[in-house]
Amino acid sequence: PNPFNPTTTLSFDVAATSFVQVAVYDLLGRQIQVLVNETRDAGRHSVQLNAGDLSSGLYIVRMEASGRVFERAITLIK
């Protein structure tokens, strides 16, 4: 869900077995958390984001897999 408060589950699909990185960035481009940094099999996956130590605001979730990059903005409201 977007906005979320302060934990949420992020789901993503991987088309083929590949190295996957899912990370959270602030609007200044600083990496805040790395949620996934490993090889994942093809299929649907999910990961828990715990933002209890972050301030309310806008963040970017970036996923890299199979040579492709996906980014989504998420809003944290406390």
PDB file of C-alpha atoms in Angstrom:
ATOM      1  CA  PRO A   1       0.000   0.000   0.000  1.00  0.00           C
ATOM      2  CA  ASN A   2       1.070   3.531  -0.636  1.00  0.00           C
ATOM      3  CA  PRO A   3       1.223   5.463   1.670  1.00  0.00           C
ATOM      4  CA  PHE A   4       2.277   3.034   4.391  1.00  0.00           C
ATOM      5  CA  ASN A   5       2.893   3.237   8.124  1.00  0.00           C
ATOM      6  CA  PRO A   6       5.687   2.013   9.080  1.00  0.00           C
ATOM      7  CA  THR A   7       5.910  -1.521   7.663  1.00  0.00           C
ATOM      8  CA  THR A   8       4.776  -2.894   4.347  1.00  0.00           C
ATOM      9  CA  THR A   9       5.333  -5.882   2.111  1.00  0.00           C
ATOM     10  CA  LEU A  10       6.842  -5.288  -1.324  1.00  0.00           C
ATOM     11  CA  SER A  11       6.072  -7.921  -3.950  1.00  0.00           C
ATOM     12  CA  PHE A  12       7.933  -8.411  -7.207  1.00  0.00           C
ATOM     13  CA  ASP A  13       8.196 -10.900 -10.061  1.00  0.00           C
ATOM     14  CA  VAL A  14      11.422 -12.296 -11.481  1.00  0.00           C
ATOM     15  CA  ALA A  15      11.159 -13.578 -15.068  1.00  0.00           C
ATOM     16  CA  ALA A  16      14.198 -15.861 -14.902  1.00  0.00           C
ATOM     17  CA  THR A  17      16.656 -16.917 -12.216  1.00  0.00           C
ATOM     18  CA  SER A  18      18.945 -13.926 -11.747  1.00  0.00           C
ATOM     19  CA  PHE A  19      20.738 -11.720  -9.263  1.00  0.00           C
ATOM     20  CA  VAL A  20      18.228  -9.325  -7.689  1.00  0.00           C
ATOM     21  CA  GLN A  21      18.831  -6.186  -5.690  1.00  0.00           C
ATOM     22  CA  VAL A  22      16.002  -4.262  -4.046  1.00  0.00           C
ATOM     23  CA  ALA A  23      17.018  -1.127  -2.166  1.00  0.00           C
ATOM     24  CA  VAL A  24      15.390   1.958  -0.651  1.00  0.00           C
ATOM     25  CA  TYR A  25      16.762   5.450  -1.355  1.00  0.00           C
ATOM     26  CA  ASP A  26      15.939   8.894  -0.021  1.00  0.00           C
ATOM     27  CA  LEU A  27      15.287  11.789  -2.394  1.00  0.00           C
ATOM     28  CA  LEU A  28      18.943  12.850  -2.218  1.00  0.00           C
ATOM     29  CA  GLY A  29      19.933   9.498  -3.726  1.00  0.00           C
ATOM     30  CA  ARG A  30      21.386   8.042  -0.530  1.00  0.00           C
ATOM     31  CA  GLN A  31      20.845   4.322  -0.063  1.00  0.00           C
ATOM     32  CA  ILE A  32      18.833   3.812   3.121  1.00  0.00           C
ATOM     33  CA  GLN A  33      18.231   0.035   3.195  1.00  0.00           C
ATOM     34  CA  VAL A  34      19.061  -2.991   1.067  1.00  0.00           C
ATOM     35  CA  LEU A  35      16.150  -5.423   1.213  1.00  0.00           C
ATOM     36  CA  VAL A  36      17.350  -8.069  -1.268  1.00  0.00           C
ATOM     37  CA  ASN A  37      20.878  -8.652  -2.550  1.00  0.00           C
ATOM     38  CA  GLU A  38      21.005 -12.231  -3.815  1.00  0.00           C
ATOM     39  CA  THR A  39      20.108 -14.629  -6.601  1.00  0.00           C
ATOM     40  CA  ARG A  40      16.402 -15.411  -6.785  1.00  0.00           C
ATOM     41  CA  ASP A  41      14.583 -18.064  -8.811  1.00  0.00           C
ATOM     42  CA  ALA A  42      11.957 -17.137 -11.370  1.00  0.00           C
ATOM     43  CA  GLY A  43       8.553 -16.395  -9.882  1.00  0.00           C
ATOM     44  CA  ARG A  44       6.810 -14.109  -7.425  1.00  0.00           C
ATOM     45  CA  HIS A  45       8.674 -12.941  -4.337  1.00  0.00           C
ATOM     46  CA  SER A  46       7.999 -10.574  -1.463  1.00  0.00           C
ATOM     47  CA  VAL A  47      10.089  -8.765   1.104  1.00  0.00           C
ATOM     48  CA  GLN A  48       9.173  -6.855   4.255  1.00  0.00           C
ATOM     49  CA  LEU A  49      10.137  -3.176   4.523  1.00  0.00           C
ATOM     50  CA  ASN A  50      10.396  -1.955   8.110  1.00  0.00           C
ATOM     51  CA  ALA A  51      10.681   1.831   8.074  1.00  0.00           C
ATOM     52  CA  GLY A  52      10.260   2.341  11.814  1.00  0.00           C
ATOM     53  CA  ASP A  53      13.553   4.233  12.029  1.00  0.00           C
ATOM     54  CA  LEU A  54      12.853   6.495   9.008  1.00  0.00           C
ATOM     55  CA  SER A  55      11.192   9.900   8.951  1.00  0.00           C
ATOM     56  CA  SER A  56       7.873  10.493   7.233  1.00  0.00           C
ATOM     57  CA  GLY A  57       8.341  11.406   3.604  1.00  0.00           C
ATOM     58  CA  LEU A  58       8.918  10.179   0.083  1.00  0.00           C
ATOM     59  CA  TYR A  59      11.348   7.347  -0.711  1.00  0.00           C
ATOM     60  CA  ILE A  60      12.338   5.465  -3.864  1.00  0.00           C
ATOM     61  CA  VAL A  61      12.368   1.664  -4.052  1.00  0.00           C
ATOM     62  CA  ARG A  62      14.734   0.468  -6.780  1.00  0.00           C
ATOM     63  CA  MET A  63      14.860  -3.082  -8.096  1.00  0.00           C
ATOM     64  CA  GLU A  64      17.553  -4.408 -10.422  1.00  0.00           C
ATOM     65  CA  ALA A  65      17.163  -7.836 -12.027  1.00  0.00           C
ATOM     66  CA  SER A  66      18.104  -9.439 -15.356  1.00  0.00           C
ATOM     67  CA  GLY A  67      19.713  -6.223 -16.569  1.00  0.00           C
ATOM     68  CA  ARG A  68      16.561  -4.187 -15.992  1.00  0.00           C
ATOM     69  CA  VAL A  69      15.876  -1.457 -13.435  1.00  0.00           C
ATOM     70  CA  PHE A  70      12.500  -0.588 -11.922  1.00  0.00           C
ATOM     71  CA  GLU A  71      11.837   2.333  -9.582  1.00  0.00           C
ATOM     72  CA  ARG A  72       8.748   3.244  -7.574  1.00  0.00           C
ATOM     73  CA  ALA A  73       8.082   6.126  -5.212  1.00  0.00           C
ATOM     74  CA  ILE A  74       6.628   5.228  -1.823  1.00  0.00           C
ATOM     75  CA  THR A  75       5.307   7.540   0.870  1.00  0.00           C
ATOM     76  CA  LEU A  76       5.870   6.895   4.563  1.00  0.00           C
ATOM     77  CA  ILE A  77       3.379   8.497   6.940  1.00  0.00           C
ATOM     78  CA  LYS A  78       3.870   8.186  10.680  1.00  0.00           C
TER      79      LYS A  78
END
